[in-house]
XYZ file of C-alpha atoms in Angstrom:
567
model
C -17.184 -20.210 -29.174
C -16.932 -16.745 -27.653
C -15.373 -16.220 -24.229
C -16.947 -13.843 -21.772
C -14.675 -11.870 -19.412
C -15.900 -10.822 -16.031
C -14.864 -7.508 -14.497
C -12.577 -9.333 -12.071
C -11.006 -11.284 -14.951
C -10.286 -8.100 -16.881
C -8.742 -6.583 -13.756
C -6.441 -9.611 -13.339
C -5.370 -9.381 -16.996
C -4.630 -5.676 -16.619
C -2.622 -6.331 -13.433
C -0.605 -9.098 -15.137
C 0.027 -6.855 -18.137
C 1.196 -4.032 -15.838
C 3.478 -6.400 -13.918
C 4.938 -7.729 -17.162
C 5.492 -4.178 -18.421
C 7.112 -3.178 -15.121
C 9.399 -6.235 -15.341
C 10.316 -5.350 -18.909
C 11.015 -1.758 -17.888
C 13.184 -2.951 -14.988
C 15.175 -5.234 -17.308
C 15.563 -2.374 -19.782
C 16.643 0.000 -17.016
C 19.218 -2.519 -15.777
C 20.508 -3.023 -19.311
C 20.756 0.744 -19.784
C 22.565 1.082 -16.461
C 25.039 -1.567 -17.578
C 25.500 0.211 -20.900
C 26.242 3.686 -19.594
C 28.807 5.818 -21.381
C 32.411 5.083 -20.302
C 33.679 7.477 -17.649
C 36.472 8.000 -15.103
C 35.927 7.377 -11.409
C 38.038 7.922 -8.316
C 39.206 4.781 -6.492
C 41.430 5.522 -3.536
C 44.196 7.725 -4.916
C 43.762 6.335 -8.445
C 41.447 7.160 -11.339
C 39.798 4.188 -13.033
C 38.119 3.972 -16.404
C 34.624 2.483 -16.073
C 33.135 0.717 -19.092
C 29.558 -0.589 -19.053
C 29.416 -0.167 -15.285
C 32.648 -2.092 -14.581
C 36.213 -0.834 -14.028
C 38.479 -1.461 -16.991
C 42.277 -1.659 -17.154
C 43.725 -0.771 -20.562
C 46.271 -3.545 -21.221
C 46.891 -2.036 -24.574
C 49.068 -1.073 -27.502
C 49.112 1.773 -30.005
C 49.008 0.987 -33.708
C 51.283 2.711 -36.183
C 50.037 6.049 -37.471
C 48.832 4.772 -40.863
C 47.677 1.259 -39.957
C 44.034 2.349 -40.018
C 44.487 4.247 -43.271
C 43.376 1.387 -45.543
C 40.749 -1.365 -45.346
C 42.801 -4.342 -46.510
C 45.923 -3.338 -44.605
C 43.907 -3.040 -41.413
C 41.934 -6.261 -41.745
C 44.429 -8.850 -40.361
C 45.568 -6.655 -37.474
C 42.719 -7.179 -35.034
C 42.940 -10.921 -34.414
C 46.686 -10.746 -33.910
C 46.204 -7.973 -31.352
C 43.794 -10.194 -29.426
C 46.267 -13.090 -29.713
C 48.920 -10.850 -28.145
C 46.740 -10.711 -25.003
C 45.652 -7.085 -25.439
C 42.205 -6.097 -24.242
C 42.274 -2.749 -26.039
C 43.988 -0.939 -28.885
C 44.785 2.726 -29.482
C 44.075 3.547 -33.137
C 44.112 6.681 -35.262
C 41.503 8.625 -37.164
C 42.895 11.312 -39.467
C 41.148 14.496 -40.470
C 42.374 14.257 -44.092
C 40.546 10.935 -44.586
C 37.404 11.892 -42.651
C 36.865 15.176 -44.514
C 38.692 14.977 -47.877
C 36.431 17.749 -49.205
C 35.277 20.579 -46.989
C 31.904 19.773 -45.470
C 31.774 16.219 -46.911
C 32.503 13.524 -44.327
C 33.427 9.886 -44.915
C 33.489 7.583 -41.905
C 33.945 4.256 -43.697
C 37.448 3.695 -42.276
C 36.216 4.648 -38.809
C 33.435 2.063 -39.091
C 35.908 -0.575 -40.290
C 38.172 0.144 -37.306
C 35.330 -0.156 -34.815
C 33.951 -3.318 -36.444
C 37.353 -5.004 -36.571
C 38.075 -4.318 -32.915
C 34.576 -5.329 -31.833
C 34.801 -8.656 -33.673
C 37.870 -9.635 -31.609
C 36.464 -8.365 -28.307
C 38.873 -5.410 -28.159
C 38.052 -1.958 -26.828
C 39.288 1.128 -28.676
C 40.846 4.430 -27.785
C 40.750 6.741 -30.786
C 43.420 9.338 -31.539
C 42.117 12.339 -33.440
C 44.867 13.363 -35.855
C 43.387 16.794 -36.433
C 45.310 20.062 -36.521
C 48.515 18.603 -35.070
C 50.464 15.369 -34.987
C 53.968 15.396 -33.431
C 53.706 19.186 -33.512
C 53.328 19.317 -37.300
C 50.132 19.820 -39.279
C 50.505 16.838 -41.592
C 47.158 15.041 -41.235
C 45.069 18.060 -42.194
C 43.095 17.858 -45.454
C 44.568 19.199 -48.695
C 42.065 22.054 -48.734
C 43.547 23.224 -45.429
C 47.183 22.516 -46.332
C 47.092 24.609 -49.493
C 45.337 27.689 -48.109
C 47.972 29.489 -46.022
C 45.932 32.682 -45.895
C 42.742 31.210 -44.466
C 44.556 28.649 -42.307
C 47.734 30.490 -41.161
C 50.911 28.808 -39.958
C 53.194 29.533 -37.014
C 56.015 32.005 -37.641
C 59.271 31.625 -35.726
C 61.254 34.553 -34.326
C 62.807 35.199 -37.753
C 59.310 35.251 -39.314
C 59.971 31.929 -41.045
C 56.735 29.922 -41.514
C 56.629 26.448 -39.996
C 54.383 23.621 -41.202
C 52.302 24.028 -38.049
C 48.811 25.501 -37.922
C 48.781 28.583 -35.732
C 46.575 28.474 -32.650
C 45.558 32.013 -33.634
C 43.961 30.777 -36.875
C 40.266 31.029 -36.056
C 39.221 29.358 -39.312
C 41.523 26.411 -38.532
C 39.972 26.087 -35.099
C 36.473 26.312 -36.528
C 37.140 23.662 -39.182
C 38.855 21.212 -36.781
C 36.046 21.696 -34.247
C 33.382 20.980 -36.858
C 35.128 17.827 -38.094
C 35.724 16.442 -34.604
C 32.121 17.088 -33.572
C 30.965 15.210 -36.685
C 33.248 12.293 -35.760
C 31.917 12.090 -32.195
C 28.318 12.288 -33.406
C 29.010 9.402 -35.786
C 30.689 7.292 -33.082
C 27.686 7.832 -30.808
C 25.328 6.653 -33.540
C 27.221 3.539 -34.662
C 28.989 2.378 -31.495
C 26.058 1.374 -29.304
C 28.021 -1.331 -27.455
C 30.844 1.022 -26.392
C 33.731 -0.446 -28.314
C 35.197 3.081 -28.256
C 35.981 4.003 -24.655
C 38.463 6.893 -24.742
C 39.491 9.735 -27.066
C 42.861 11.418 -27.529
C 42.416 14.929 -28.928
C 45.282 15.889 -31.300
C 48.772 14.406 -30.834
C 51.951 15.760 -29.197
C 51.038 19.349 -30.047
C 53.292 22.370 -29.565
C 55.708 24.484 -31.578
C 58.754 22.538 -32.720
C 61.550 23.338 -35.153
C 64.172 20.653 -34.666
C 66.272 21.380 -37.801
C 66.535 25.081 -36.952
C 69.991 26.501 -36.338
C 68.680 28.937 -33.711
C 67.640 26.800 -30.713
C 65.279 29.448 -29.381
C 63.642 30.720 -32.566
C 60.503 28.572 -32.270
C 59.805 28.954 -28.558
C 56.474 30.625 -29.397
C 54.436 31.875 -32.343
C 55.865 35.221 -33.544
C 53.109 36.122 -36.004
C 51.705 39.643 -35.672
C 48.536 38.448 -33.948
C 50.583 36.287 -31.563
C 52.937 39.181 -30.747
C 49.941 41.363 -29.938
C 48.535 38.695 -27.614
C 51.887 38.124 -25.892
C 52.290 41.852 -25.267
C 48.654 42.171 -24.261
C 46.973 41.291 -20.941
C 47.011 37.796 -19.463
C 43.409 36.517 -19.831
C 41.255 37.102 -16.773
C 40.131 33.469 -16.880
C 43.703 32.377 -16.177
C 44.178 34.970 -13.421
C 40.982 33.742 -11.736
C 42.280 30.155 -11.879
C 45.632 31.150 -10.360
C 43.918 32.944 -7.487
C 41.501 30.072 -6.818
C 44.282 27.437 -6.863
C 47.199 29.437 -5.459
C 48.163 26.863 -2.808
C 48.248 23.868 -5.166
C 49.885 25.322 -8.277
C 52.835 23.577 -9.912
C 55.853 24.803 -7.871
C 57.690 26.456 -10.775
C 54.552 28.293 -11.904
C 53.882 29.545 -8.385
C 57.548 30.578 -8.064
C 57.634 32.766 -11.170
C 54.231 34.291 -10.403
C 55.301 35.086 -6.812
C 58.625 36.519 -8.031
C 56.600 39.120 -9.914
C 54.432 40.003 -6.936
C 51.485 37.668 -7.617
C 50.193 40.251 -10.056
C 46.573 39.959 -11.129
C 46.910 42.021 -14.296
C 49.519 42.858 -16.889
C 51.222 41.348 -19.923
C 52.616 37.814 -19.890
C 56.086 39.061 -19.015
C 54.755 41.457 -16.370
C 52.849 38.640 -14.636
C 55.320 35.767 -15.093
C 58.614 37.539 -15.781
C 61.025 37.659 -18.674
C 62.185 34.184 -19.627
C 65.738 32.933 -19.218
C 67.650 30.446 -21.320
C 69.525 27.594 -19.616
C 71.475 25.583 -22.197
C 73.438 23.546 -19.632
C 72.656 19.851 -20.382
C 73.239 18.959 -16.735
C 70.428 21.349 -15.813
C 67.934 19.987 -18.351
C 65.095 19.433 -15.861
C 64.818 23.172 -15.178
C 62.753 25.510 -17.326
C 64.009 27.751 -20.096
C 61.816 30.381 -21.753
C 59.073 29.483 -19.279
C 56.849 32.509 -19.915
C 56.734 31.810 -23.655
C 55.861 28.189 -22.895
C 53.060 29.272 -20.552
C 51.747 31.611 -23.257
C 51.697 28.899 -25.920
C 50.170 26.362 -23.505
C 47.268 28.740 -22.929
C 46.586 29.103 -26.642
C 46.993 25.408 -27.490
C 44.726 24.462 -24.594
C 42.120 27.067 -25.557
C 42.064 25.768 -29.142
C 41.788 22.160 -27.920
C 38.958 23.134 -25.579
C 36.977 24.401 -28.555
C 37.516 21.078 -30.336
C 36.972 18.803 -27.308
C 33.922 20.591 -25.908
C 32.161 20.425 -29.280
C 32.936 16.712 -29.450
C 31.696 16.135 -25.921
C 28.471 17.958 -26.741
C 27.850 15.207 -29.283
C 29.166 12.276 -27.208
C 30.852 12.860 -23.816
C 33.495 10.134 -23.745
C 36.553 10.778 -21.532
C 39.164 12.768 -23.439
C 42.878 13.322 -22.908
C 45.907 14.917 -24.560
C 49.423 13.494 -24.847
C 52.877 15.034 -24.635
C 56.257 14.834 -26.354
C 58.676 15.035 -23.426
C 61.476 17.385 -22.580
C 64.740 15.422 -22.813
C 68.417 15.996 -21.979
C 69.244 16.771 -25.611
C 66.090 18.812 -26.319
C 65.744 20.767 -23.127
C 64.076 24.053 -24.142
C 60.756 24.963 -25.786
C 61.027 24.746 -29.543
C 63.323 21.731 -29.346
C 60.485 19.931 -27.589
C 56.983 21.136 -28.553
C 56.441 24.467 -26.803
C 53.002 24.743 -25.235
C 52.331 21.006 -25.248
C 50.646 19.381 -22.232
C 53.633 18.849 -19.930
C 53.511 18.864 -16.112
C 55.044 22.358 -15.806
C 52.043 23.791 -17.688
C 49.371 21.446 -16.289
C 47.644 24.300 -14.465
C 47.420 26.289 -17.688
C 45.791 23.335 -19.424
C 43.364 22.815 -16.549
C 42.348 26.464 -16.631
C 41.870 26.652 -20.401
C 40.670 23.117 -21.281
C 38.293 21.719 -18.627
C 36.908 19.213 -21.157
C 40.241 17.355 -21.038
C 40.305 14.753 -18.252
C 44.086 14.292 -17.985
C 47.444 14.769 -19.679
C 49.481 11.710 -20.654
C 53.185 11.117 -21.352
C 54.677 9.409 -24.386
C 57.730 7.878 -22.718
C 60.813 6.933 -24.712
C 63.454 8.382 -22.404
C 65.467 6.448 -19.824
C 64.080 8.569 -16.962
C 60.938 6.453 -16.874
C 60.157 6.604 -13.173
C 60.852 10.340 -12.951
C 58.498 10.958 -15.883
C 55.666 8.932 -14.346
C 55.991 10.794 -11.058
C 56.100 14.193 -12.806
C 52.878 13.414 -14.646
C 51.129 12.435 -11.409
C 51.704 15.865 -9.862
C 48.563 17.708 -8.859
C 46.454 14.563 -8.862
C 46.801 13.945 -12.606
C 46.045 10.231 -13.192
C 48.722 8.239 -15.003
C 47.887 6.783 -18.420
C 50.817 5.791 -20.659
C 49.420 5.735 -24.226
C 52.770 5.480 -25.990
C 56.096 3.933 -24.940
C 58.633 1.250 -25.804
C 57.667 -2.387 -26.225
C 59.726 -5.570 -26.162
C 61.724 -6.547 -23.092
C 61.692 -3.035 -21.611
C 57.972 -2.685 -22.262
C 57.176 -5.999 -20.575
C 59.097 -4.964 -17.453
C 57.577 -1.491 -17.378
C 54.033 -2.781 -17.874
C 54.162 -4.658 -14.566
C 55.827 -1.743 -12.835
C 53.475 0.926 -14.186
C 50.282 -0.853 -13.162
C 51.694 -1.995 -9.817
C 53.569 1.096 -8.688
C 51.393 3.901 -10.033
C 47.937 2.294 -10.352
C 47.994 3.461 -13.964
C 44.892 3.201 -16.097
C 46.692 2.338 -19.330
C 49.973 0.976 -20.668
C 50.390 0.911 -24.436
C 53.655 0.382 -26.351
C 53.741 2.178 -29.689
C 53.827 0.303 -33.004
C 52.315 -2.787 -31.408
C 51.477 -4.094 -34.897
C 55.195 -3.940 -35.766
C 55.680 -7.071 -33.676
C 52.565 -8.670 -35.096
C 54.220 -11.767 -36.505
C 56.691 -12.401 -33.687
C 56.069 -15.421 -31.506
C 58.562 -14.557 -28.798
C 57.546 -11.025 -27.887
C 58.195 -10.644 -24.114
C 55.183 -8.332 -23.941
C 52.862 -11.216 -24.851
C 53.906 -13.110 -21.717
C 53.562 -10.069 -19.467
C 50.154 -9.168 -20.892
C 48.941 -12.753 -20.481
C 49.578 -12.543 -16.742
C 48.175 -9.013 -16.445
C 44.935 -10.043 -18.152
C 44.464 -12.766 -15.543
C 45.251 -10.345 -12.714
C 43.157 -7.489 -14.067
C 40.244 -7.768 -11.544
C 42.656 -7.952 -8.602
C 44.744 -5.021 -9.880
C 41.610 -2.909 -10.319
C 40.458 -3.795 -6.799
C 43.759 -2.644 -5.278
C 44.390 0.446 -7.409
C 45.055 3.508 -5.298
C 44.658 1.603 -2.011
C 48.319 1.376 -0.974
C 48.310 -2.427 -1.127
C 50.087 -2.871 -4.455
C 53.653 -2.196 -5.587
C 55.582 -2.467 -8.821
C 58.968 -4.083 -9.352
C 61.496 -2.851 -11.903
C 65.094 -4.105 -11.964
C 67.886 -4.031 -14.513
C 71.595 -4.654 -14.945
C 72.224 -1.075 -13.800
C 69.818 -1.290 -10.848
C 69.537 -5.007 -9.998
C 67.742 -4.565 -6.656
C 64.350 -2.997 -5.930
C 63.425 -2.499 -2.248
C 60.205 -1.121 -0.756
C 57.764 -1.435 2.152
C 54.437 -3.213 1.884
C 52.319 -3.653 5.013
C 54.485 -4.857 7.886
C 57.173 -6.135 5.544
C 60.117 -4.954 3.533
C 60.153 -6.539 0.094
C 63.449 -6.936 -1.738
C 63.364 -7.980 -5.392
C 66.483 -8.924 -7.349
C 67.199 -9.567 -11.004
C 67.966 -13.259 -11.571
C 68.704 -13.728 -15.253
C 71.332 -15.031 -17.625
C 70.030 -13.095 -20.625
C 67.467 -10.412 -19.678
C 68.843 -6.922 -19.135
C 65.695 -5.733 -17.404
C 62.582 -7.307 -15.935
C 59.642 -6.440 -13.754
C 56.775 -7.668 -11.665
C 54.083 -6.571 -9.289
C 52.988 -7.662 -5.843
C 49.602 -7.261 -4.162
C 48.978 -7.681 -0.443
C 45.739 -9.622 -0.040
C 45.995 -10.219 3.714
C 48.198 -9.298 6.691
C 50.642 -12.088 5.770
C 49.401 -13.031 2.289
C 50.531 -11.807 -1.132
C 49.939 -12.399 -4.837
C 53.057 -11.793 -6.896
C 53.845 -12.087 -10.583
C 56.991 -11.563 -12.602
C 59.821 -13.113 -14.535
C 63.516 -13.712 -13.764
C 63.151 -12.438 -10.211
C 63.986 -13.381 -6.645
C 61.549 -11.731 -4.221
C 62.328 -11.778 -0.485
C 60.192 -10.829 2.530
C 61.848 -9.130 5.510
C 60.192 -8.033 8.756
C 60.315 -4.347 9.645
C 60.933 -5.521 13.212
C 64.616 -6.454 13.234
C 64.054 -8.855 16.133
C 61.799 -11.018 13.955
C 62.529 -13.302 11.035
C 60.205 -14.290 8.220
C 59.538 -17.772 6.869
C 57.375 -19.140 4.074
C 54.198 -20.938 5.017
C 52.534 -21.923 1.733
C 53.522 -21.049 -1.833
C 51.276 -22.014 -4.726
C 51.732 -21.267 -8.407
C 48.494 -20.770 -10.251
C 46.206 -18.501 -12.181
C 42.963 -16.560 -11.971
C 39.787 -17.706 -13.675
C 36.724 -15.499 -13.502
C 38.465 -13.434 -10.853
C 39.027 -16.465 -8.578
C 42.388 -17.935 -7.612
C 43.085 -21.398 -9.016
C 46.136 -23.170 -7.548
C 47.944 -25.315 -10.111
C 50.852 -26.692 -8.093
C 52.471 -26.360 -4.673
C 55.978 -24.866 -4.761
C 58.699 -25.741 -2.284
C 62.350 -26.687 -2.132
C 64.390 -25.493 -5.102
C 61.414 -23.618 -6.555
C 61.440 -21.205 -3.597
C 63.849 -19.525 -1.199
C 62.666 -21.422 1.854
C 65.762 -22.241 3.897
C 67.034 -20.344 6.923
C 70.305 -19.270 5.272
C 68.590 -18.360 2.006
C 65.921 -16.037 3.415
C 62.170 -16.266 2.843
C 61.367 -15.600 -0.756
C 59.948 -16.540 -4.143
C 61.696 -17.610 -7.331
C 60.344 -16.532 -10.697
C 61.727 -18.432 -13.705
C 63.397 -16.680 -16.628
C 61.660 -18.559 -19.427
C 58.089 -17.532 -18.533
C 55.936 -15.323 -16.329
C 54.704 -16.984 -13.156
C 51.855 -16.000 -10.818
C 52.387 -17.102 -7.225
C 50.361 -16.859 -4.029
C 52.347 -16.900 -0.801
C 51.572 -16.820 2.896
C 54.389 -16.063 5.323
C 54.834 -16.031 9.104
C 57.196 -14.399 11.573
C 59.270 -15.954 14.324
C 61.993 -14.989 16.781
């Protein structure tokens, strides 16, 4: 039996079809909005990584350099990383494995890395081991390694070649740029759910010659083309940047430029002065051979910009570079990588490499707090992609997120501790994962502080709201520990840590502080869940004791406290 449709019936069908299509389009638009490419956003004074429309805190770890160099070796890593309470992993991709023959790319290991992380719900930051790794050019393909003429190396002051690709090698730059662009194009095509969220371009680059007997011989490239550039004019692009940012330049850079009359033309030494050498170990935080370091920073950054911009043209994920630090025993360029992305050359990197979002420190030195603060100069956001793990790492993780609103904390060689069941970092990361939404909410808002105490510095004291907070190490076995505290109301705080006593003191010396309610608990779905009320011996609640919290040594505790003042 045939059905007849009236004009009004057809109109209704068309309207329903249009409504359904509009609904489908709206759903698709919402899904696309939720699946936008990861990016960095400003939140208060902090910079947050946004993934699929939501802020993301990288509670992370960096794998060993060669972990992702073989399928079977890599396979068991991912689940254990998830079991260690990580939400992300920093993993390597090496040029030699991606392009074993010139122009022929193989991304099978890249795909395996992405698939393994995705299966365990982990996000990935990828390190591109291209032209440089720890200064040296060791992850370049054999066809680059063996052709010194086409892909020239750095020469030191005695014209000795170093196993470091020269930034003046245009064919090296072209080949690295092509390979990286191919990698980013491939990631865009295969990673539709944004497992990969961040890219590190190269690794700890700069000129380094540690075994050399002459401490200053490798402060810059001394090849003929490099000599000509050093004795030639400072690029106009850099001069324009200096003029446009004169009031906010790094103090040492502004000082040497001003000492030479704020010149807007001339050679590197005419504009920035002839370098001096300061070998005094007490004076290690000052700058030796600064002009040579500025020169090399410009050329490393320009090379990296070629690589990064080509990659971003294929897939514009946030990109950063990392730095091997100046240290007391390696205090001049050449003994730490000259030209690498350190704070004293941040302006050079910003001028030459706008595709790079930030510079990041690899911190293994004892001057941890000083390093973090140096790398936050000029509004550079703090991400720590490589540092120590274990007990020190657990303490610093709390401190780094709490004190500096950092976007990432990642101990190196995280898979080294893969089979350990008592890694202190596991406990710290378990608490941080629960606190992640609250930490992200308070980043850069002045309502969060980090705690770091040790046998050498057993007390940490700071202001938070109307209170002075005093945290003390309370341990029989730990040499260092940490925590963080977030002010969630005028007299309300969330605090987490281990082996700590945390006291609240009024800024008004005529007032005293007492505990009102202390609950130990957790966060589920971003909501506070109280698990037990704490009082008596589990707190510092008596008049003679002071008003404070106790955090046990054997585990990490999360506590919510309300306090009140009285006279």
